[in-house]
Coordinates of C-alpha atoms and ligand atoms in Angstrom, one line a residue:
Chain I
M45 CA 0.0 0.0 0.0
R46 CA 1.6 3.3 1.1
S47 CA 4.5 1.5 2.7
A48 CA 6.5 1.6 -0.6
V49 CA 8.0 4.9 0.5
S50 CA 9.4 3.6 3.8
E51 CA 12.9 2.1 3.6
S52 CA 12.0 -1.1 5.3
S53 CA 9.4 -1.7 2.7
T54 CA 7.0 -4.4 3.7
P55 CA 7.0 -7.7 1.9
T56 CA 3.8 -8.5 0.0
D57 CA 2.8 -11.4 2.2
V58 CA 2.5 -9.1 5.3
P59 CA -1.1 -8.0 5.6
P60 CA -1.8 -4.3 5.4
S61 CA -2.0 -2.4 8.6
L62 CA -5.4 -1.8 10.2
V63 CA -4.1 1.3 11.8
E64 CA -0.9 3.1 10.9
A65 CA -0.1 6.2 12.9
R66 CA 3.1 8.1 11.9
D67 CA 4.7 10.9 13.9
V68 CA 1.4 12.0 15.4
R69 CA 1.5 15.2 17.2
V70 CA -1.3 16.5 19.3
S71 CA -1.7 19.8 21.2
L72 CA -4.3 20.4 23.8
Q73 CA -5.0 23.9 24.9
G74 CA -1.7 25.2 23.6
T75 CA 0.5 22.5 25.1
E76 CA 1.9 19.7 22.9
I77 CA 1.0 16.4 24.5
L78 CA 2.2 14.0 21.9
H79 CA 5.6 14.7 20.2
G80 CA 5.5 12.4 17.2
V81 CA 4.0 9.0 18.2
S82 CA 3.9 6.1 15.7
L83 CA 2.1 2.8 16.0
T84 CA 0.8 0.1 13.7
A85 CA -1.4 -2.8 14.2
R86 CA -2.1 -5.6 11.7
P87 CA -5.0 -8.1 11.4
G88 CA -4.8 -10.5 14.3
E89 CA -2.3 -8.5 16.2
V90 CA -2.7 -7.3 19.7
V91 CA -0.7 -4.3 20.7
S92 CA -0.6 -3.0 24.2
L93 CA 0.0 0.7 24.7
M94 CA 1.6 1.3 28.1
G95 CA 3.1 4.1 30.1
G96 CA 2.7 6.1 33.3
N97 CA -0.3 8.3 34.2
G98 CA -0.3 11.4 31.9
S99 CA 2.1 9.9 29.4
G100 CA -0.4 10.5 26.6
K101 CA -1.9 7.0 26.0
S102 CA -5.5 8.2 26.1
T103 CA -4.7 11.3 24.0
F104 CA -3.1 9.1 21.4
V105 CA -6.1 6.6 21.1
R106 CA -8.5 9.6 21.1
A107 CA -6.5 11.0 18.1
I108 CA -6.9 7.6 16.4
V109 CA -10.6 7.5 16.9
G110 CA -11.0 11.2 15.9
A111 CA -12.0 12.6 19.2
V112 CA -9.0 15.1 19.3
P113 CA -7.4 16.7 16.2
T114 CA -3.8 16.1 15.3
T115 CA -1.4 19.0 14.5
A116 CA 1.1 16.9 12.5
G117 CA 1.7 13.4 11.3
S118 CA -0.8 11.0 9.7
I119 CA -3.2 8.3 10.8
D120 CA -4.3 5.7 8.3
L121 CA -7.2 3.4 9.0
F122 CA -7.6 0.3 6.9
G123 CA -5.2 1.7 4.3
S124 CA -6.7 5.1 3.8
P125 CA -6.5 8.4 5.7
A126 CA -8.6 8.4 8.8
S127 CA -12.1 9.8 8.2
P128 CA -15.6 9.4 9.7
L129 CA -16.3 6.8 7.0
A130 CA -13.1 4.9 7.6
R131 CA -14.3 4.5 11.2
A132 CA -17.0 2.2 10.1
R133 CA -14.9 -0.8 11.0
L134 CA -13.6 0.6 14.3
G135 CA -14.7 -0.3 17.8
Y136 CA -13.7 2.0 20.7
V137 CA -13.9 1.6 24.4
P138 CA -13.1 5.0 26.1
Q139 CA -11.4 5.3 29.4
R140 CA -14.0 6.5 31.8
I141 CA -15.4 6.4 35.3
T142 CA -19.1 6.0 34.4
A143 CA -21.3 4.9 31.5
A144 CA -24.2 7.1 32.6
G145 CA -25.6 10.3 31.3
G146 CA -28.2 12.6 33.0
V147 CA -31.2 10.5 32.0
S148 CA -31.1 6.9 32.9
A149 CA -30.6 4.4 30.0
T150 CA -30.7 0.7 30.0
A151 CA -27.5 -1.3 29.2
L152 CA -29.3 -2.6 26.1
E153 CA -29.9 1.0 24.9
V154 CA -26.3 1.9 25.5
V155 CA -25.0 -1.1 23.6
T156 CA -27.5 -0.5 20.7
S157 CA -26.1 3.0 20.3
G158 CA -22.9 1.2 19.1
L159 CA -24.8 0.2 15.9
L160 CA -25.0 3.8 14.6
G161 CA -22.7 5.9 12.6
S162 CA -20.5 4.8 9.7
R163 CA -21.1 1.1 9.2
E164 CA -20.0 -1.5 6.8
R165 CA -22.7 -3.5 5.0
D166 CA -22.2 -6.0 2.2
G167 CA -18.6 -4.9 2.0
R168 CA -19.6 -1.3 1.4
V169 CA -19.3 1.5 3.8
G170 CA -21.9 4.1 4.5
S171 CA -23.0 6.5 7.1
R172 CA -26.3 6.1 8.9
L173 CA -27.9 8.4 11.4
R174 CA -30.5 5.8 12.2
G175 CA -29.6 2.2 13.0
L176 CA -28.1 0.2 10.3
V177 CA -30.0 -2.9 11.2
P178 CA -33.7 -3.1 11.8
P179 CA -34.7 -2.6 15.5
R180 CA -35.4 -6.2 16.1
D181 CA -32.1 -7.4 14.8
A182 CA -30.3 -4.6 16.6
K183 CA -31.7 -5.8 19.9
A184 CA -30.7 -9.3 19.2
R185 CA -27.2 -8.2 18.3
A186 CA -26.9 -6.0 21.3
R187 CA -28.0 -8.9 23.5
A188 CA -25.4 -11.1 21.9
A189 CA -22.7 -8.5 22.6
L190 CA -23.8 -8.3 26.2
A191 CA -23.7 -12.1 26.5
S192 CA -20.2 -12.2 25.1
M193 CA -19.2 -10.0 28.0
G194 CA -21.2 -12.1 30.4
V195 CA -23.6 -9.4 31.3
E196 CA -26.7 -10.4 29.3
D197 CA -28.8 -10.4 32.5
L198 CA -28.1 -6.7 33.0
A199 CA -29.7 -5.8 29.6
K200 CA -32.7 -4.0 31.2
R201 CA -30.9 -2.5 34.1
D202 CA -30.1 1.2 34.3
V203 CA -26.4 1.6 33.5
S204 CA -26.0 4.4 36.1
R205 CA -26.9 1.8 38.8
L206 CA -24.4 -0.8 37.7
S207 CA -21.0 -1.3 39.4
G208 CA -17.9 0.2 37.8
G209 CA -16.8 -3.1 36.4
Q210 CA -20.3 -4.0 35.1
Q211 CA -20.4 -0.6 33.4
Q212 CA -17.0 -1.2 31.8
R213 CA -18.2 -4.6 30.4
V214 CA -21.3 -2.8 29.0
L215 CA -19.0 -0.3 27.2
I216 CA -16.9 -3.2 25.8
A217 CA -20.1 -4.8 24.5
R218 CA -21.0 -1.4 22.9
A219 CA -17.7 -1.6 20.9
L220 CA -18.1 -5.4 20.1
V221 CA -21.6 -5.0 18.7
R222 CA -20.1 -3.1 15.8
R223 CA -18.2 -6.3 14.8
P224 CA -15.1 -4.2 14.4
H225 CA -12.0 -5.1 12.4
L226 CA -10.0 -2.9 14.6
L227 CA -10.7 -2.7 18.3
I228 CA -9.3 0.2 20.4
L229 CA -9.6 -0.2 24.2
D230 CA -8.5 2.3 26.8
E231 CA -7.9 0.5 30.0
P232 CA -10.7 -1.9 29.6
M233 CA -9.7 -4.0 32.6
A234 CA -9.9 -1.1 35.1
G235 CA -12.2 -2.2 37.8
V236 CA -13.1 -5.5 36.2
D237 CA -12.8 -8.6 38.5
L238 CA -10.3 -11.3 37.8
E239 CA -12.8 -13.8 36.6
S240 CA -14.2 -11.4 34.1
Q241 CA -10.7 -10.5 33.0
V242 CA -10.1 -14.1 32.2
Q243 CA -13.4 -14.3 30.3
F244 CA -12.5 -11.2 28.4
S245 CA -9.1 -12.7 27.6
H246 CA -11.0 -15.6 25.9
T247 CA -13.1 -13.1 23.9
L248 CA -9.9 -11.3 22.9
G249 CA -8.4 -14.7 21.7
H250 CA -11.4 -15.4 19.5
L251 CA -11.3 -11.9 18.0
K252 CA -7.6 -12.3 17.3
E253 CA -8.3 -15.6 15.6
E254 CA -10.9 -13.9 13.4
G255 CA -8.2 -11.4 12.4
V256 CA -9.3 -8.4 14.4
G257 CA -6.5 -6.0 15.2
I258 CA -6.5 -4.8 18.8
V259 CA -4.8 -1.8 20.4
V260 CA -5.3 -1.9 24.2
V261 CA -4.1 0.6 26.8
L262 CA -3.0 -1.3 29.9
H263 CA -1.1 -0.6 33.0
E264 CA -0.2 -4.2 33.5
L265 CA -0.5 -7.1 31.0
G266 CA -2.3 -9.2 33.6
A267 CA -4.9 -11.7 32.2
L268 CA -4.3 -10.6 28.7
T269 CA -0.6 -11.4 28.7
R270 CA -0.7 -14.4 26.4
H271 CA -2.5 -12.6 23.6
I272 CA -0.2 -9.6 23.4
D273 CA 2.1 -9.6 20.5
R274 CA 3.7 -6.2 21.0
A275 CA 4.1 -3.5 23.6
V276 CA 4.5 0.2 22.8
V277 CA 5.5 2.3 25.8
L278 CA 4.9 6.0 25.9
E279 CA 6.6 8.5 28.2
H280 CA 5.9 12.2 28.1
G281 CA 4.3 11.9 24.7
C282 CA 7.2 10.0 23.1
V283 CA 7.5 6.3 22.3
T284 CA 10.3 4.8 24.4
Y285 CA 9.8 1.2 23.6
D286 CA 8.2 -0.8 20.8
G287 CA 8.8 -4.5 20.7
V288 CA 8.0 -7.8 22.3
P289 CA 6.0 -7.4 25.5
P290 CA 8.2 -7.5 28.6
K291 CA 7.3 -11.0 30.1
D292 CA 5.0 -10.9 33.1
L293 CA 6.0 -7.4 33.9
G294 CA 3.7 -4.4 34.3
V295 CA 4.9 -1.1 32.9
H296 CA 6.0 -0.1 36.4
A297 CA 8.8 -2.7 36.1
L298 CA 10.2 -0.8 33.2
P299 CA 13.0 1.7 33.9
G300 CA 12.1 5.4 33.7
H301 CA 8.5 5.1 34.5
D302 CA 9.2 7.7 37.1
H303 CA 8.3 11.0 35.5
D304 CA 10.6 13.2 37.6
H305 CA 13.4 12.8 34.9
P306 CA 12.1 13.3 31.4
H307 CA 13.2 10.9 28.8
A308 CA 14.8 12.3 25.7
D309 CA 16.0 8.9 24.4
P310 CA 15.0 7.9 20.9
P311 CA 12.7 4.9 20.6
V312 CA 14.5 1.7 21.5
R313 CA 13.5 -1.5 19.8
D314 CA 15.6 -3.9 21.8
G315 CA 14.3 -5.5 24.9
S316 CA 17.9 -5.9 26.2
S317 CA 18.3 -2.1 26.6
L318 CA 15.5 -2.3 29.2
G319 CA 17.8 -4.3 31.4
L320 CA 15.2 -7.1 31.6
E321 CA 17.8 -9.8 31.8
A322 CA 19.4 -8.2 34.8
P323 CA 18.3 -10.0 38.0
Chain S
M241 CA -69.2 20.5 24.9
S242 CA -70.1 23.9 23.7
L243 CA -66.9 25.3 25.3
L244 CA -64.8 23.1 23.0
Q245 CA -66.5 24.8 20.0
E246 CA -65.1 28.2 21.2
P247 CA -62.4 29.1 18.7
L248 CA -60.2 30.6 21.3
I249 CA -60.4 27.5 23.5
Q250 CA -59.7 25.3 20.5
R251 CA -56.6 27.4 19.7
M252 CA -55.4 27.3 23.3
L253 CA -55.8 23.6 23.5
I254 CA -54.1 22.9 20.2
V255 CA -51.1 25.0 21.1
G256 CA -51.0 23.6 24.6
L257 CA -51.1 20.0 23.4
L258 CA -48.3 20.6 20.8
V259 CA -46.1 22.5 23.2
G260 CA -46.7 20.2 26.1
A261 CA -45.7 17.1 24.0
A262 CA -42.8 18.7 22.1
A263 CA -41.0 20.5 25.0
P264 CA -40.1 17.3 26.9
V265 CA -38.5 15.8 23.8
M266 CA -35.8 18.4 23.8
G267 CA -35.8 18.5 27.6
T268 CA -34.8 14.8 27.6
Y269 CA -31.7 15.6 25.5
L270 CA -30.8 18.6 27.7
V271 CA -31.1 16.5 30.9
Q272 CA -29.1 13.7 29.3
R273 CA -26.3 16.3 28.6
R274 CA -26.6 17.6 32.1
M275 CA -27.7 21.0 30.8
A276 CA -31.2 21.0 32.3
L277 CA -31.0 24.8 32.9
L278 CA -30.1 25.7 29.4
G279 CA -33.7 26.6 28.7
D280 CA -33.5 29.4 31.3
G281 CA -30.4 30.8 29.7
I282 CA -31.8 30.8 26.2
G283 CA -35.2 32.0 27.5
H284 CA -33.6 35.2 28.8
V285 CA -31.8 35.7 25.5
A286 CA -35.1 35.2 23.7
L287 CA -36.5 38.0 25.9
A288 CA -33.8 40.3 24.6
G289 CA -34.9 39.1 21.1
V290 CA -38.5 40.1 21.8
A291 CA -37.3 43.6 22.8
A292 CA -35.1 43.8 19.7
G293 CA -38.1 42.8 17.7
W294 CA -40.1 45.7 19.3
L295 CA -37.3 48.1 18.5
A296 CA -37.2 46.9 14.9
G297 CA -40.9 47.1 14.6
A298 CA -40.9 50.7 15.8
A299 CA -38.0 51.6 13.5
F300 CA -39.9 50.2 10.5
D301 CA -43.1 51.9 11.7
L302 CA -45.1 48.6 11.6
A303 CA -48.7 48.9 12.5
K304 CA -48.6 46.1 15.0
Q305 CA -45.7 46.6 17.4
D306 CA -45.6 42.9 18.2
A307 CA -45.1 41.7 14.6
L308 CA -41.4 41.2 14.9
A309 CA -41.3 40.1 18.5
I310 CA -41.5 36.3 17.9
P311 CA -39.1 36.3 14.9
G312 CA -36.7 38.4 17.0
A313 CA -37.0 35.8 19.9
V314 CA -36.4 32.9 17.5
L315 CA -33.4 34.6 16.0
F316 CA -31.8 35.6 19.3
A317 CA -32.6 32.2 20.9
I318 CA -30.9 30.3 18.0
I319 CA -27.9 32.6 18.1
G320 CA -27.7 32.1 21.9
A321 CA -27.9 28.4 21.6
V322 CA -25.2 28.3 18.9
V323 CA -22.9 30.4 21.1
I324 CA -23.5 28.1 24.1
E325 CA -22.8 25.1 21.9
R326 CA -19.6 26.6 20.6
M327 CA -18.4 27.5 24.1
R328 CA -19.3 24.1 25.4
S329 CA -17.5 22.2 22.7
R330 CA -14.4 24.3 23.5
G331 CA -14.5 23.0 27.0
T332 CA -15.9 26.0 28.9
A333 CA -17.7 24.7 32.0
A334 CA -21.4 24.5 31.3
D335 CA -22.5 26.4 34.4
I336 CA -20.2 29.3 33.5
V337 CA -21.6 29.4 29.9
M338 CA -25.1 29.4 31.3
A339 CA -24.5 32.2 33.8
I340 CA -23.0 34.5 31.2
L341 CA -25.9 33.9 28.8
F342 CA -28.5 34.2 31.6
Y343 CA -27.2 37.5 32.9
G344 CA -26.3 38.9 29.4
G345 CA -29.8 38.0 28.2
I346 CA -31.8 39.5 31.0
A347 CA -29.7 42.7 31.2
S348 CA -29.7 43.4 27.5
G349 CA -33.4 42.4 27.4
V350 CA -34.3 45.0 30.1
L351 CA -32.1 47.6 28.4
L352 CA -33.7 47.0 25.0
I353 CA -37.2 47.0 26.4
G354 CA -36.5 50.3 28.0
L355 CA -35.3 51.7 24.7
A356 CA -38.3 50.2 22.8
G357 CA -40.7 51.7 25.3
G358 CA -42.6 48.4 25.6
S359 CA -45.5 48.6 27.9
N360 CA -45.6 46.5 31.1
A361 CA -48.6 44.6 29.9
N362 CA -46.7 43.5 26.8
L363 CA -43.7 42.5 28.8
L364 CA -45.7 40.5 31.2
G365 CA -47.1 38.5 28.3
Y366 CA -43.7 37.3 27.4
L367 CA -42.5 36.8 31.0
F368 CA -45.6 34.7 32.1
G369 CA -47.1 33.6 28.8
S370 CA -50.0 34.9 26.9
I371 CA -51.8 31.9 25.6
S372 CA -55.2 33.6 25.9
T373 CA -54.2 35.9 23.1
V374 CA -53.3 33.2 20.5
T375 CA -54.5 33.8 17.0
W376 CA -54.9 31.2 14.2
G377 CA -51.6 32.6 12.9
D378 CA -49.9 31.7 16.2
V379 CA -51.5 28.2 16.0
W380 CA -50.1 27.5 12.6
M381 CA -46.7 28.7 13.6
S382 CA -46.8 26.5 16.7
V383 CA -48.0 23.6 14.6
G384 CA -45.1 24.0 12.2
L385 CA -42.4 24.4 14.8
A386 CA -43.7 21.7 17.0
A387 CA -43.9 19.3 14.0
L388 CA -40.2 20.2 13.3
I389 CA -39.2 19.4 16.9
L390 CA -41.1 16.2 17.0
V391 CA -40.0 14.9 13.5
I392 CA -36.3 15.6 14.1
G393 CA -36.2 15.1 17.8
L394 CA -38.0 11.7 17.6
G395 CA -36.7 10.7 14.1
L396 CA -33.0 11.1 15.1
R397 CA -33.5 9.8 18.6
A398 CA -30.9 7.0 18.3
A399 CA -28.2 9.4 16.9
L400 CA -29.1 12.2 19.3
F401 CA -29.0 9.7 22.2
S402 CA -25.5 8.5 21.2
V403 CA -24.2 12.1 20.9
T404 CA -25.7 13.4 24.1
H405 CA -24.8 10.2 26.0
D406 CA -21.2 9.8 25.0
Q407 CA -19.8 12.3 22.5
E408 CA -16.4 10.8 22.3
F409 CA -17.7 7.4 21.4
A410 CA -20.2 8.9 19.0
R411 CA -17.3 10.5 17.2
S412 CA -15.4 7.2 17.0
T413 CA -18.4 5.7 15.2
G414 CA -18.2 8.3 12.5
L415 CA -21.5 10.1 13.5
P416 CA -21.5 13.8 12.4
V417 CA -21.2 14.9 16.0
D418 CA -20.8 18.6 15.5
A419 CA -23.8 18.8 13.2
L420 CA -25.9 16.8 15.7
N421 CA -24.9 19.0 18.5
M422 CA -26.0 22.0 16.5
V423 CA -29.3 20.2 15.8
V424 CA -29.9 19.8 19.6
A425 CA -28.9 23.5 20.3
V426 CA -31.1 24.9 17.5
L427 CA -34.1 22.7 18.3
A428 CA -33.8 23.6 22.0
A429 CA -33.9 27.3 21.0
V430 CA -37.0 26.7 18.8
T431 CA -38.7 24.8 21.6
I432 CA -38.1 27.6 24.0
T433 CA -39.6 30.2 21.7
V434 CA -42.7 28.1 21.1
A435 CA -43.2 27.2 24.7
M436 CA -42.6 30.9 25.7
R437 CA -46.1 31.6 24.3
V438 CA -47.7 29.1 26.8
V439 CA -45.8 29.5 30.0
G440 CA -43.6 32.5 29.5
V441 CA -39.8 33.0 29.7
L442 CA -39.6 32.6 33.4
L443 CA -41.1 29.1 33.3
V444 CA -40.1 27.9 29.9
S445 CA -37.5 25.5 31.2
A446 CA -39.9 23.9 33.6
L447 CA -42.1 22.7 30.8
M448 CA -39.1 21.0 29.2
I449 CA -37.6 19.5 32.4
V450 CA -40.4 18.7 34.9
P451 CA -42.1 16.1 32.8
V452 CA -38.7 14.4 32.2
A453 CA -38.1 14.4 36.0
I454 CA -41.5 12.8 36.6
A455 CA -40.9 10.2 33.9
Q456 CA -37.5 9.4 35.4
L457 CA -39.2 8.3 38.6
L458 CA -41.2 5.8 36.7
T459 CA -38.8 4.2 34.2
R460 CA -35.1 3.5 33.7
S461 CA -35.1 3.4 29.9
F462 CA -34.2 6.4 27.9
S463 CA -36.7 6.0 25.1
R464 CA -39.5 5.3 27.6
T465 CA -38.5 8.3 29.6
M466 CA -38.9 10.4 26.5
H467 CA -42.3 9.0 25.5
L468 CA -43.7 9.1 29.0
A469 CA -42.5 12.7 29.4
M470 CA -44.3 13.7 26.2
G471 CA -47.5 12.3 27.5
I472 CA -47.1 13.9 30.9
G473 CA -46.2 17.2 29.3
A474 CA -49.3 17.1 27.1
V475 CA -51.6 16.1 30.0
L476 CA -50.2 18.8 32.2
T477 CA -50.6 21.6 29.7
L478 CA -54.1 20.5 28.6
T479 CA -55.2 20.2 32.2
G480 CA -53.8 23.6 33.1
I481 CA -55.3 25.3 30.2
W482 CA -58.7 23.7 30.8
I483 CA -58.8 24.8 34.4
T484 CA -58.0 28.4 33.3
V485 CA -61.1 28.3 31.1
F486 CA -63.1 28.3 34.3
Q487 CA -60.8 30.1 36.7
D488 CA -59.1 33.4 35.9
I489 CA -55.5 32.4 36.7
Q490 CA -52.2 32.4 34.8
P491 CA -52.1 29.2 32.8
G492 CA -48.3 29.1 32.7
S493 CA -47.8 29.2 36.4
L494 CA -50.7 26.8 36.9
I495 CA -49.2 24.2 34.5
V496 CA -45.8 24.3 36.3
V497 CA -47.4 24.1 39.7
L498 CA -49.4 21.1 38.6
G499 CA -46.2 19.5 37.2
V500 CA -44.3 20.1 40.4
A501 CA -47.2 18.8 42.5
L502 CA -47.4 15.7 40.3
Y503 CA -43.6 15.2 40.8
V504 CA -44.0 15.3 44.6
V505 CA -47.0 12.9 44.5
V506 CA -45.2 10.4 42.2
A507 CA -42.0 10.6 44.2
A508 CA -43.9 9.9 47.4
V509 CA -45.8 7.0 45.9
T510 CA -42.8 5.4 44.3
S511 CA -40.7 5.6 47.4
L512 CA -43.6 4.2 49.5
L513 CA -44.0 1.3 47.1
K514 CA -40.3 0.6 47.3
G515 CA -40.5 0.7 51.1
V516 CA -43.4 -1.8 50.9
R517 CA -41.5 -4.1 48.6
R518 CA -38.5 -4.2 50.9
Ligands
ATP606 N1 -8.5 18.2 27.5 C1 -7.2 18.4 27.9 N2 -6.7 19.6 27.9 C2 -5.4 19.9 28.2 N3 -4.5 18.9 28.6 C3 -5.0 17.6 28.6 C4 -6.3 17.3 28.3 N4 -6.5 16.0 28.4 C5 -5.3 15.5 28.8 N5 -4.4 16.5 28.9 C6 -3.0 16.3 29.3 O1 -2.4 15.4 28.4 C7 -1.4 14.6 29.1 C8 -1.7 13.2 28.7 O2 -3.0 12.8 29.2 P1 -3.6 11.4 28.9 O3 -5.0 11.4 29.4 O4 -3.4 11.1 27.4 O5 -2.7 10.4 29.8 P2 -2.8 8.9 30.0 O6 -1.5 8.3 29.6 O7 -4.0 8.3 29.4 O8 -2.9 8.8 31.6 P3 -3.7 7.7 32.5 O9 -2.9 6.6 32.7 O10 -3.9 8.5 33.8 O11 -5.0 7.4 31.9 C9 -1.6 14.9 30.6 O12 -0.5 15.7 31.0 C10 -2.9 15.7 30.7 O13 -2.7 16.7 31.7
MG607 MG1 -5.7 7.4 30.0

């Protein structure tokens, strides 16, 4: 595709990237938060995005989903520049404290709202303000998505009265109901109990087998460890590591997670420079 | 029966029914966005629009001083709503936005009314509603605007729910978030100018919010809240207007008092029932 320009041009047997972000810069209220962040994810690949609080993980995924504008760099989704239509095959789980608005809404209603917007149908992409699927099918799909997160029984419950972990699972279901080709999750395991984490890990494994690409913001690899192909570590809005996930270690085991001394190092691609072998 | 054949009563009931059903639709979206008091802010700006309409009417030497009052209110309310939406989307705290609009609206309204030399009687009509002076022209305008609110507000319910519930997620799905936000703002402004006729600027927000608050006591679903609130709003306005046919009282304040009373009763009954079930 567009990789012909890069010097490490990709062999033809490597599938095209689902997301390819290059040197993305983002400024919020006059302050540059991301200073040129790059990341790619291919079909069936699970990339964990890690880094300390305030390192820019959420800002970066929000740039990918179009919630904040970029000031420089480029983001390609499914081989073409990011646009509302290109987001048809994207599923997003924002980082948040609550799934509730001012009016109560049932879990089913929240999940069904995932079926709106740009959607893919019969291989063609289009934008719909009303649901893509007829209401009856939409309900069935939403219920199936809730079931895949093990919260089918909460369908009729008011989301504002669910526990934090239950709300989180509803929000994951809202992304899954879109049947995305690329899933972007911002700390999806926050507040989710261990049993549900393991269950979600199975769901993730299935999605991966189906060729879904996954970018997941995590503080520790935890229950998802065995599915993660690559870890990208952010520090102060720069990538400081991009490579095999550090085995069984959370990001806090990485050197320099302490933000008192800013990192100016160029991205390192070698696990050994992290001193992981040192006892 | 014969009362229902009175043209004035027919007009009042038609306008009341439409406004009572349409106002809670936009009220639901505003509550969802936690901007329940937006109606007050915009209402005060609309009042400035009424005064500006009077000034313009005087300047153009129109026979009827009121001719441009409602168009002025609609224009000002929409501008106010768009300004609020702009400030909100740039991250200004909602309560600050509202306060600025509220005070700016009422101060400039009073100033312009002074300049226009509007009589107290005229002003009171806009502050507290003047449904007993509705003409067939008013009815047709209300029908048109209420139809607009109902068609768009109900027709785009799924998309408007998504945008008001979780804007960031809505954007990630490729929904035209900015356009939909503008739709909410403009329709809220239109609702306020229509409802102003029935309950007046001071209580316009109540007609949008109180039915939603009552519905929230009875259901936990968003769509059912909206439908129930429409029904409650319509019943409240019709009841209020019907009572004022026999009793010489302000319909606007009566409707809102009835609404608040119903809220108290429903709240008491539901909490009693919960207590019984426990
Ligand atoms: N709306 C905003 N306006 C201004 N600055 C912001 C805004 N949102 C985030 N920031 C700043 O951007 C930086 C990165 O924030 P971000 O939320 O991306 O961090 P994060 O890596 O996701 O942290 P966490 O682990 O706590 O979720 C922080 O310094 C934060 O203060
Ligand atoms: Mg974050």
